[in-house]
Tab-separated table of C-alpha atoms and ligand atoms in Angstrom:
chain	number	residue	atom	x	y	z
A	16	UNK	CA	-17.179	5.458	-63.700
A	17	UNK	CA	-15.815	6.074	-60.181
A	18	UNK	CA	-12.873	8.426	-59.903
A	19	UNK	CA	-9.492	6.751	-59.825
A	20	UNK	CA	-8.113	7.006	-56.301
A	21	UNK	CA	-5.559	9.677	-55.578
A	22	UNK	CA	-4.701	11.551	-52.387
A	23	UNK	CA	-7.848	13.697	-52.672
A	24	UNK	CA	-10.371	10.861	-52.468
A	25	UNK	CA	-8.351	8.149	-50.757
A	26	UNK	CA	-10.178	8.456	-47.412
A	27	UNK	CA	-13.930	8.118	-47.019
A	28	UNK	CA	-15.306	11.149	-45.194
A	29	UNK	CA	-15.679	10.725	-41.411
A	30	UNK	CA	-19.256	11.223	-40.174
A	31	UNK	CA	-19.669	14.746	-38.783
A	32	UNK	CA	-20.441	13.569	-35.226
A	33	UNK	CA	-17.328	11.351	-35.215
A	34	UNK	CA	-14.904	13.949	-36.500
A	35	UNK	CA	-12.012	14.819	-34.244
A	36	UNK	CA	-10.945	18.413	-34.000
A	37	UNK	CA	-7.591	19.934	-33.187
A	38	UNK	CA	-7.860	23.248	-31.371
A	39	UNK	CA	-4.662	25.211	-30.825
A	40	UNK	CA	-4.196	26.408	-27.255
A	41	UNK	CA	-1.471	27.755	-24.991
A	42	UNK	CA	-1.039	26.493	-21.437
A	43	UNK	CA	0.491	28.147	-18.400
A	44	UNK	CA	0.244	26.384	-15.026
A	45	UNK	CA	-3.418	25.534	-14.475
A	46	UNK	CA	-4.571	28.049	-17.113
A	47	UNK	CA	-5.247	27.401	-20.780
A	48	UNK	CA	-5.890	29.996	-23.484
A	49	UNK	CA	-8.313	28.784	-26.170
A	50	UNK	CA	-10.008	30.903	-28.841
A	51	UNK	CA	-8.786	34.083	-27.158
A	52	UNK	CA	-10.193	33.156	-23.730
A	53	UNK	CA	-8.303	32.036	-20.641
A	54	UNK	CA	-9.880	29.070	-18.858
A	55	UNK	CA	-8.967	26.827	-15.946
A	56	UNK	CA	-7.455	23.677	-17.443
A	57	UNK	CA	-9.002	20.407	-16.247
A	58	UNK	CA	-7.865	18.593	-19.378
A	59	UNK	CA	-4.142	18.089	-18.852
A	60	UNK	CA	-2.113	15.119	-17.641
A	61	UNK	CA	0.490	17.508	-16.220
A	62	UNK	CA	-0.642	16.258	-12.803
A	63	UNK	CA	2.001	17.992	-10.702
A	64	UNK	CA	2.345	21.242	-12.613
A	65	UNK	CA	5.925	20.327	-13.532
A	66	UNK	CA	5.585	21.332	-17.204
A	67	UNK	CA	5.874	24.971	-16.053
A	68	UNK	CA	7.975	24.495	-12.939
A	69	UNK	CA	10.775	27.104	-12.945
A	70	UNK	CA	13.496	24.633	-11.878
A	71	UNK	CA	12.475	22.095	-14.518
A	72	UNK	CA	12.399	24.754	-17.235
A	73	UNK	CA	15.719	26.270	-16.082
A	74	UNK	CA	17.421	22.872	-16.377
A	75	UNK	CA	16.123	22.499	-19.927
A	76	UNK	CA	17.207	26.014	-20.904
A	77	UNK	CA	20.701	25.619	-19.454
A	78	UNK	CA	21.077	22.352	-21.325
A	79	UNK	CA	20.006	23.962	-24.589
A	80	UNK	CA	22.558	26.731	-24.070
A	81	UNK	CA	25.322	24.175	-23.514
A	82	UNK	CA	24.300	21.282	-25.756
A	83	UNK	CA	21.927	22.713	-28.343
A	84	UNK	CA	18.491	21.335	-29.013
A	85	UNK	CA	18.319	18.149	-31.063
A	86	UNK	CA	20.298	15.000	-30.259
A	87	UNK	CA	21.072	14.539	-33.944
A	88	UNK	CA	20.788	10.766	-34.162
A	89	UNK	CA	19.547	7.556	-32.603
A	90	UNK	CA	21.200	6.605	-29.307
A	91	UNK	CA	22.853	3.755	-31.163
A	92	UNK	CA	24.658	6.102	-33.560
A	93	UNK	CA	25.683	9.326	-31.803
A	94	UNK	CA	22.624	10.525	-29.878
A	95	UNK	CA	23.458	8.868	-26.551
A	96	UNK	CA	23.963	11.457	-23.807
A	97	UNK	CA	25.408	11.057	-20.292
A	98	UNK	CA	22.226	12.579	-18.846
A	99	UNK	CA	20.238	9.644	-20.251
A	100	UNK	CA	22.365	7.176	-18.286
A	101	UNK	CA	22.117	9.249	-15.107
A	102	UNK	CA	18.352	9.441	-15.383
A	103	UNK	CA	17.994	5.717	-16.133
A	104	UNK	CA	20.110	4.873	-13.087
A	105	UNK	CA	18.099	7.148	-10.803
A	106	UNK	CA	14.739	5.901	-12.103
A	107	UNK	CA	15.702	2.254	-11.566
A	108	UNK	CA	16.904	2.969	-8.035
A	109	UNK	CA	13.818	5.054	-7.148
A	110	UNK	CA	11.341	2.570	-8.588
A	111	UNK	CA	13.143	-0.430	-7.079
A	112	UNK	CA	14.029	-2.212	-10.313
A	113	UNK	CA	17.441	-3.491	-11.419
A	114	UNK	CA	17.510	-1.526	-14.645
A	115	UNK	CA	15.776	1.066	-16.813
A	116	UNK	CA	15.700	2.013	-20.489
A	117	UNK	CA	14.303	5.312	-21.792
A	118	UNK	CA	12.386	5.488	-25.072
A	119	UNK	CA	11.089	8.383	-27.197
A	120	UNK	CA	7.473	8.236	-26.002
A	121	UNK	CA	4.983	5.939	-24.290
A	122	UNK	CA	3.542	4.988	-27.650
A	123	UNK	CA	7.010	4.006	-28.914
A	124	UNK	CA	7.858	2.244	-25.631
A	125	UNK	CA	4.790	0.009	-25.720
A	126	UNK	CA	4.913	-0.761	-29.410
A	127	UNK	CA	8.612	-1.621	-29.216
A	128	UNK	CA	8.362	-3.489	-25.917
A	129	UNK	CA	5.574	-5.833	-26.997
A	130	UNK	CA	7.180	-6.289	-30.407
A	131	UNK	CA	10.370	-7.373	-28.600
A	132	UNK	CA	8.772	-9.531	-25.899
A	133	UNK	CA	6.262	-11.352	-28.088
A	134	UNK	CA	6.037	-13.086	-31.446
A	135	UNK	CA	3.531	-15.279	-33.303
A	136	UNK	CA	3.964	-18.001	-30.688
A	137	UNK	CA	3.265	-15.726	-27.721
A	138	UNK	CA	-0.154	-15.310	-26.115
A	139	UNK	CA	-1.080	-11.937	-24.698
A	140	UNK	CA	-3.824	-11.546	-22.073
A	141	UNK	CA	-4.982	-7.955	-22.010
A	142	UNK	CA	-7.555	-5.789	-20.235
A	143	UNK	CA	-10.126	-4.502	-22.748
A	144	UNK	CA	-9.539	-0.918	-21.707
A	145	UNK	CA	-5.768	-0.988	-22.151
A	146	UNK	CA	-4.188	2.007	-23.862
A	147	UNK	CA	-4.093	1.884	-27.681
A	148	UNK	CA	-0.287	1.624	-27.662
A	149	UNK	CA	-0.508	-1.773	-25.933
A	150	UNK	CA	-3.132	-2.965	-28.419
A	151	UNK	CA	-0.975	-1.870	-31.335
A	152	UNK	CA	2.168	-3.399	-29.804
A	153	UNK	CA	0.452	-6.789	-29.600
A	154	UNK	CA	-0.595	-6.469	-33.249
A	155	UNK	CA	2.907	-5.520	-34.302
A	156	UNK	CA	4.261	-8.615	-32.554
A	157	UNK	CA	1.760	-10.811	-34.395
A	158	UNK	CA	0.886	-12.375	-31.026
A	159	UNK	CA	-2.476	-13.963	-30.215
A	160	UNK	CA	-4.456	-11.548	-28.025
A	161	UNK	CA	-7.043	-12.597	-25.480
A	162	UNK	CA	-8.880	-9.600	-24.086
A	163	UNK	CA	-10.732	-9.810	-20.785
A	164	UNK	CA	-13.444	-7.497	-19.451
A	165	UNK	CA	-12.126	-4.474	-17.629
A	166	UNK	CA	-10.537	-5.513	-14.285
A	167	UNK	CA	-12.211	-8.961	-14.507
A	168	UNK	CA	-9.588	-11.167	-12.866
A	169	UNK	CA	-11.941	-14.164	-12.908
A	170	UNK	CA	-12.233	-14.033	-16.661
A	171	UNK	CA	-8.469	-13.578	-16.905
A	172	UNK	CA	-7.978	-16.705	-14.782
A	173	UNK	CA	-10.343	-18.666	-17.054
A	174	UNK	CA	-8.514	-17.476	-20.161
A	175	UNK	CA	-5.132	-18.386	-18.653
A	176	UNK	CA	-6.393	-21.892	-17.929
A	177	UNK	CA	-7.803	-22.260	-21.415
A	178	UNK	CA	-4.984	-20.886	-23.543
A	179	UNK	CA	-1.871	-22.644	-22.394
A	180	UNK	CA	1.529	-22.001	-23.913
A	181	UNK	CA	5.147	-21.586	-23.012
A	182	UNK	CA	5.483	-17.854	-23.449
A	183	UNK	CA	2.624	-15.745	-22.211
A	184	UNK	CA	2.178	-12.156	-21.061
A	185	UNK	CA	-0.463	-10.490	-18.919
A	186	UNK	CA	-0.632	-6.851	-20.042
A	187	UNK	CA	-2.510	-4.083	-18.252
A	188	UNK	CA	-2.613	-0.365	-17.667
A	189	UNK	CA	-1.902	0.471	-14.008
A	190	UNK	CA	-4.149	3.524	-13.599
A	191	UNK	CA	-6.592	3.409	-16.553
A	192	UNK	CA	-6.466	6.548	-18.633
A	193	UNK	CA	-10.180	7.063	-19.352
A	194	UNK	CA	-11.688	5.622	-16.148
A	195	UNK	CA	-9.114	6.557	-13.518
A	196	UNK	CA	-9.512	3.212	-11.764
A	197	UNK	CA	-6.614	0.866	-11.034
A	198	UNK	CA	-5.596	-2.673	-11.911
A	199	UNK	CA	-5.150	-4.948	-8.904
A	200	UNK	CA	-1.503	-5.342	-9.684
A	201	UNK	CA	-0.651	-7.609	-6.730
A	202	UNK	CA	-3.434	-10.048	-7.736
A	203	UNK	CA	-2.206	-9.921	-11.341
A	204	UNK	CA	1.311	-10.763	-10.190
A	205	UNK	CA	-0.006	-13.733	-8.180
A	206	UNK	CA	-1.727	-14.995	-11.334
A	207	UNK	CA	1.431	-14.406	-13.358
A	208	UNK	CA	3.361	-16.568	-10.896
A	209	UNK	CA	0.708	-19.297	-10.749
A	210	UNK	CA	0.506	-19.501	-14.542
A	211	UNK	CA	4.173	-18.858	-15.343
A	212	UNK	CA	3.654	-15.672	-17.332
A	213	UNK	CA	5.283	-12.268	-17.384
A	214	UNK	CA	3.300	-9.248	-16.172
A	215	UNK	CA	3.551	-5.964	-18.086
A	216	UNK	CA	2.116	-2.913	-16.283
A	217	UNK	CA	1.846	0.456	-18.010
A	218	UNK	CA	1.550	2.962	-15.168
A	219	UNK	CA	1.743	6.118	-17.298
A	220	UNK	CA	-0.891	7.792	-15.104
A	221	UNK	CA	0.210	6.301	-11.780
A	222	UNK	CA	3.846	7.362	-11.637
A	223	UNK	CA	4.072	10.642	-9.737
A	224	UNK	CA	0.439	10.477	-8.617
A	225	UNK	CA	-0.216	7.238	-6.687
A	226	UNK	CA	1.095	6.347	-3.243
A	227	UNK	CA	4.328	8.161	-2.399
A	228	UNK	CA	4.699	9.066	-6.083
A	229	UNK	CA	6.343	5.851	-7.189
A	230	UNK	CA	3.030	4.554	-8.536
A	231	UNK	CA	0.840	1.497	-8.217
A	232	UNK	CA	3.418	-1.280	-8.210
A	233	UNK	CA	5.377	0.314	-5.379
A	234	UNK	CA	2.174	0.961	-3.414
A	235	UNK	CA	1.299	-2.733	-3.870
A	236	UNK	CA	4.805	-3.851	-2.848
A	237	UNK	CA	5.582	-5.676	-6.089
A	238	UNK	CA	8.047	-3.267	-7.743
A	239	UNK	CA	11.195	-4.995	-8.923
A	240	UNK	CA	9.690	-8.477	-9.036
A	241	UNK	CA	11.472	-10.551	-11.720
A	242	UNK	CA	8.175	-11.350	-13.459
A	243	UNK	CA	7.239	-7.689	-13.698
A	244	UNK	CA	8.033	-5.262	-16.516
A	245	UNK	CA	6.807	-1.708	-16.048
A	246	UNK	CA	6.375	1.297	-18.326
A	247	UNK	CA	6.200	4.900	-17.159
A	248	UNK	CA	6.145	8.146	-19.116
A	249	UNK	CA	7.592	11.644	-18.820
A	250	UNK	CA	4.672	13.254	-20.650
A	251	UNK	CA	2.295	13.245	-17.705
A	252	UNK	CA	3.272	13.795	-14.059
A	253	UNK	CA	6.912	14.479	-15.054
A	254	UNK	CA	5.766	17.423	-17.177
A	255	UNK	CA	8.044	16.580	-20.115
A	256	UNK	CA	8.071	14.066	-22.930
A	257	UNK	CA	9.346	10.517	-23.376
A	258	UNK	CA	9.030	7.199	-21.585
A	259	UNK	CA	10.910	4.537	-19.674
A	260	UNK	CA	10.805	0.781	-19.254
A	261	UNK	CA	11.812	-0.907	-15.972
A	262	UNK	CA	12.730	-4.531	-15.386
A	263	UNK	CA	15.448	-6.979	-14.472
A	264	UNK	CA	18.995	-6.283	-15.692
A	265	UNK	CA	18.785	-9.187	-18.153
A	266	UNK	CA	15.478	-8.040	-19.569
A	267	UNK	CA	16.605	-4.447	-20.071
A	268	UNK	CA	19.860	-5.633	-21.667
A	269	UNK	CA	17.761	-7.825	-23.991
A	270	UNK	CA	15.692	-4.780	-24.943
A	271	UNK	CA	18.844	-2.747	-25.621
A	272	UNK	CA	19.622	-5.372	-28.287
A	273	UNK	CA	16.130	-5.529	-29.753
A	274	UNK	CA	14.073	-2.392	-29.251
A	275	UNK	CA	13.400	-1.225	-32.803
A	276	UNK	CA	11.520	1.863	-31.639
A	277	UNK	CA	14.739	2.940	-29.888
A	278	UNK	CA	17.225	1.969	-32.640
A	279	UNK	CA	15.317	3.539	-35.492
A	280	UNK	CA	14.238	6.762	-33.848
A	281	UNK	CA	16.185	9.891	-32.946
A	282	UNK	CA	17.104	10.151	-29.266
A	283	UNK	CA	15.135	12.734	-27.277
A	284	UNK	CA	16.868	16.122	-26.863
A	285	UNK	CA	19.416	16.129	-23.992
A	286	UNK	CA	17.501	19.056	-22.463
A	287	UNK	CA	14.572	16.713	-21.828
A	288	UNK	CA	16.754	14.373	-19.760
A	289	UNK	CA	18.298	17.241	-17.785
A	290	UNK	CA	14.794	18.547	-17.085
A	291	UNK	CA	13.441	15.101	-16.159
A	292	UNK	CA	16.267	14.660	-13.639
A	293	UNK	CA	14.922	17.774	-11.897
A	294	UNK	CA	11.296	16.569	-12.193
A	295	UNK	CA	12.344	13.299	-10.579
A	296	UNK	CA	13.973	15.040	-7.636
A	297	UNK	CA	10.889	17.244	-7.176
A	298	UNK	CA	8.605	14.186	-7.275
A	299	UNK	CA	10.837	12.415	-4.758
A	300	UNK	CA	10.452	15.319	-2.346
A	301	UNK	CA	6.793	14.238	-2.063
A	302	UNK	CA	5.057	17.604	-1.581
A	303	UNK	CA	3.548	17.848	-5.060
A	304	UNK	CA	2.098	14.338	-5.011
A	305	UNK	CA	0.481	15.058	-1.642
A	306	UNK	CA	-0.938	18.344	-2.969
A	307	UNK	CA	-2.461	16.479	-5.898
A	308	UNK	CA	-3.934	13.834	-3.600
A	309	UNK	CA	-5.396	16.568	-1.355
A	310	UNK	CA	-6.986	18.151	-4.419
A	311	UNK	CA	-8.505	14.828	-5.466
A	312	UNK	CA	-9.964	14.372	-1.987
A	313	UNK	CA	-11.288	17.938	-1.951
A	314	UNK	CA	-12.954	17.469	-5.330
A	315	UNK	CA	-14.512	14.081	-4.412
A	316	UNK	CA	-16.003	15.619	-1.262
A	317	UNK	CA	-17.408	18.641	-3.117
A	318	UNK	CA	-18.775	16.533	-5.987
A	319	UNK	CA	-20.449	13.921	-3.815
A	320	UNK	CA	-23.656	12.595	-5.360
A	321	UNK	CA	-22.661	13.436	-8.961
A	322	UNK	CA	-22.322	10.435	-11.345
A	323	UNK	CA	-18.551	10.192	-11.033
A	324	UNK	CA	-16.857	6.869	-11.689
A	325	UNK	CA	-15.301	5.279	-8.610
A	326	UNK	CA	-11.798	6.700	-8.911
A	327	UNK	CA	-9.430	7.975	-6.271
A	328	UNK	CA	-6.811	9.055	-8.783
A	329	UNK	CA	-6.271	12.364	-10.585
A	330	UNK	CA	-8.597	11.171	-13.385
A	331	UNK	CA	-12.211	11.855	-12.378
A	332	UNK	CA	-14.660	10.905	-15.137
A	333	UNK	CA	-18.220	12.250	-14.908
A	334	UNK	CA	-20.590	10.030	-16.888
A	335	UNK	CA	-22.812	11.772	-19.444
A	336	UNK	CA	-24.220	8.868	-21.479
A	337	UNK	CA	-24.941	10.319	-24.899
A	338	UNK	CA	-22.355	12.086	-27.035
A	339	UNK	CA	-24.650	15.101	-27.408
A	340	UNK	CA	-25.027	15.528	-23.660
A	341	UNK	CA	-21.271	15.294	-23.097
A	342	UNK	CA	-20.620	17.910	-25.781
A	343	UNK	CA	-23.275	20.273	-24.410
A	344	UNK	CA	-21.835	19.927	-20.897
A	345	UNK	CA	-18.296	20.666	-22.090
A	346	UNK	CA	-19.621	23.770	-23.844
A	347	UNK	CA	-21.524	24.983	-20.775
A	348	UNK	CA	-18.391	24.542	-18.638
A	349	UNK	CA	-16.355	26.462	-21.181
A	350	UNK	CA	-18.853	29.336	-20.867
A	351	UNK	CA	-18.220	29.196	-17.118
A	352	UNK	CA	-14.452	29.520	-17.699
A	353	UNK	CA	-13.584	25.843	-17.196
A	354	UNK	CA	-11.882	23.646	-19.788
A	355	UNK	CA	-13.040	20.022	-19.444
A	356	UNK	CA	-12.937	17.667	-22.416
A	357	UNK	CA	-15.892	15.558	-23.588
A	358	UNK	CA	-14.591	12.077	-24.357
A	359	UNK	CA	-16.705	10.127	-26.817
A	360	UNK	CA	-16.677	6.797	-28.638
A	361	UNK	CA	-14.578	5.260	-30.106
A	362	UNK	CA	-12.160	6.394	-27.367
A	363	UNK	CA	-14.693	5.031	-24.818
A	364	UNK	CA	-17.477	2.442	-25.382
A	365	UNK	CA	-20.816	3.466	-26.971
A	366	UNK	CA	-23.211	5.181	-24.559
A	367	UNK	CA	-20.372	5.906	-22.121
A	368	UNK	CA	-19.488	9.426	-23.223
A	369	UNK	CA	-18.111	11.420	-20.337
A	370	UNK	CA	-16.374	14.497	-19.108
A	371	UNK	CA	-12.836	13.499	-18.310
A	372	UNK	CA	-11.771	15.769	-15.480
A	373	UNK	CA	-8.106	15.674	-14.594
A	374	UNK	CA	-6.879	17.311	-11.429
A	375	UNK	CA	-3.445	18.733	-10.774
A	376	UNK	CA	-1.361	19.845	-7.819
A	377	UNK	CA	-1.363	23.229	-9.596
A	378	UNK	CA	-5.129	23.745	-9.077
A	379	UNK	CA	-6.104	26.047	-6.224
A	380	UNK	CA	-8.849	25.125	-3.751
A	381	UNK	CA	-10.931	27.930	-5.247
A	382	UNK	CA	-10.604	26.521	-8.792
A	383	UNK	CA	-11.699	23.112	-7.608
A	384	UNK	CA	-14.753	24.415	-5.812
A	385	UNK	CA	-15.654	26.477	-8.915
A	386	UNK	CA	-15.544	23.278	-10.944
A	387	UNK	CA	-17.725	21.339	-8.497
A	388	UNK	CA	-20.292	24.155	-8.423
A	389	UNK	CA	-20.409	24.334	-12.228
A	390	UNK	CA	-20.814	20.557	-12.509
A	391	UNK	CA	-23.810	20.685	-10.141
A	392	UNK	CA	-25.423	23.348	-12.313
A	393	UNK	CA	-25.224	21.250	-15.506
A	394	UNK	CA	-28.659	20.386	-16.915
B	11	LIG	C1	-0.323	8.527	-22.438
B	11	LIG	C2	-0.192	7.041	-22.401
B	11	LIG	C3	0.709	6.383	-23.227
B	11	LIG	C4	1.446	7.093	-24.324
B	11	LIG	O1	2.479	7.833	-23.807
B	11	LIG	P1	3.076	9.051	-24.679
B	11	LIG	O2	4.373	9.339	-24.045
B	11	LIG	O3	2.081	10.141	-24.602
B	11	LIG	O4	3.228	8.533	-26.087
B	11	LIG	C5	0.864	5.031	-23.060
B	11	LIG	N1	0.149	4.350	-22.138
B	11	LIG	C6	-0.762	4.955	-21.344
B	11	LIG	C7	-1.524	4.156	-20.350
B	11	LIG	C8	-0.959	6.319	-21.460
B	11	LIG	O5	-1.869	6.913	-20.723
């Protein structure tokens, strides 16, 4: 007789080659200490080095001294802090939208946003490579999802013609997290207008890194459009934690009334908002974004001829094919003092295992040329 299920046999074992491992590490600027060794970190989304910036950290520490650590409650109860309102105002103004709402994380922002915007009668048109939080948000809403091939605007057009309905959303990452390529956001907005849909762009990897730092929608000249709703996060280029949603005043006010992932979750610590105000002013100064872009250009030039995906963003994936080859390459790089993660299915499609190299403004020219040399020496 099979054992009765309890917590010890509830889950079927995960196949050894599919197991995910957590490895504790400590990070400092572009360095990472793993297993007692210090390596150069090419595996972080801290694209501007702000997670360790002295002014950002000082703002957080001063806030903790004055206001303590935790916010103690949801914003709706007693966790609302004046710094949140200041930051929301500045983000909206900088990004060129009427209004902004901060949320605990990008995952919470996307799940709550799609749950609020959509219901069983809504149709969602989504790029196949969208971040998991957008996939889960659509599921939570109970909406019908139509997924199109990555960046395939023709297929999207066909799907929009086929699946008519009153309330529809086109949903896409801005900069794609595993490929580093970009949605054609202006073309998507044109389609949204032609087909009377909303456009939701998650530019978690584009804010702080693309264009003048304001991200893809600003670079494309569509920021603030009334059909556009945008998500950005503090966990990446801002060097902190949390997320924000941008849109028209009416839309953001509607979310304030509906966003379950804001109501039913403790507000972020005030220190985060004080620190993110400083990150924002440093991003606005422009120097760090330009340093990052120079580093990307330097790396692309040094790595010419290697099987890199076509990306001009901070995410530079090097295709490895098999899982085994990606793992062996990551190990060889680690031996050379470089920390680069192997990304395997199911995070990416079968046969598309890769090294996901992320560059930062904090990398020196010497570190980048060391990486390019090591990549050339891979078997
Ligand atoms: C990282 C990421 C998220 C999740 O943001 P967190 O703040 O880390 O929860 C959402 N969308 C995209 C595209 C991301 O890359």
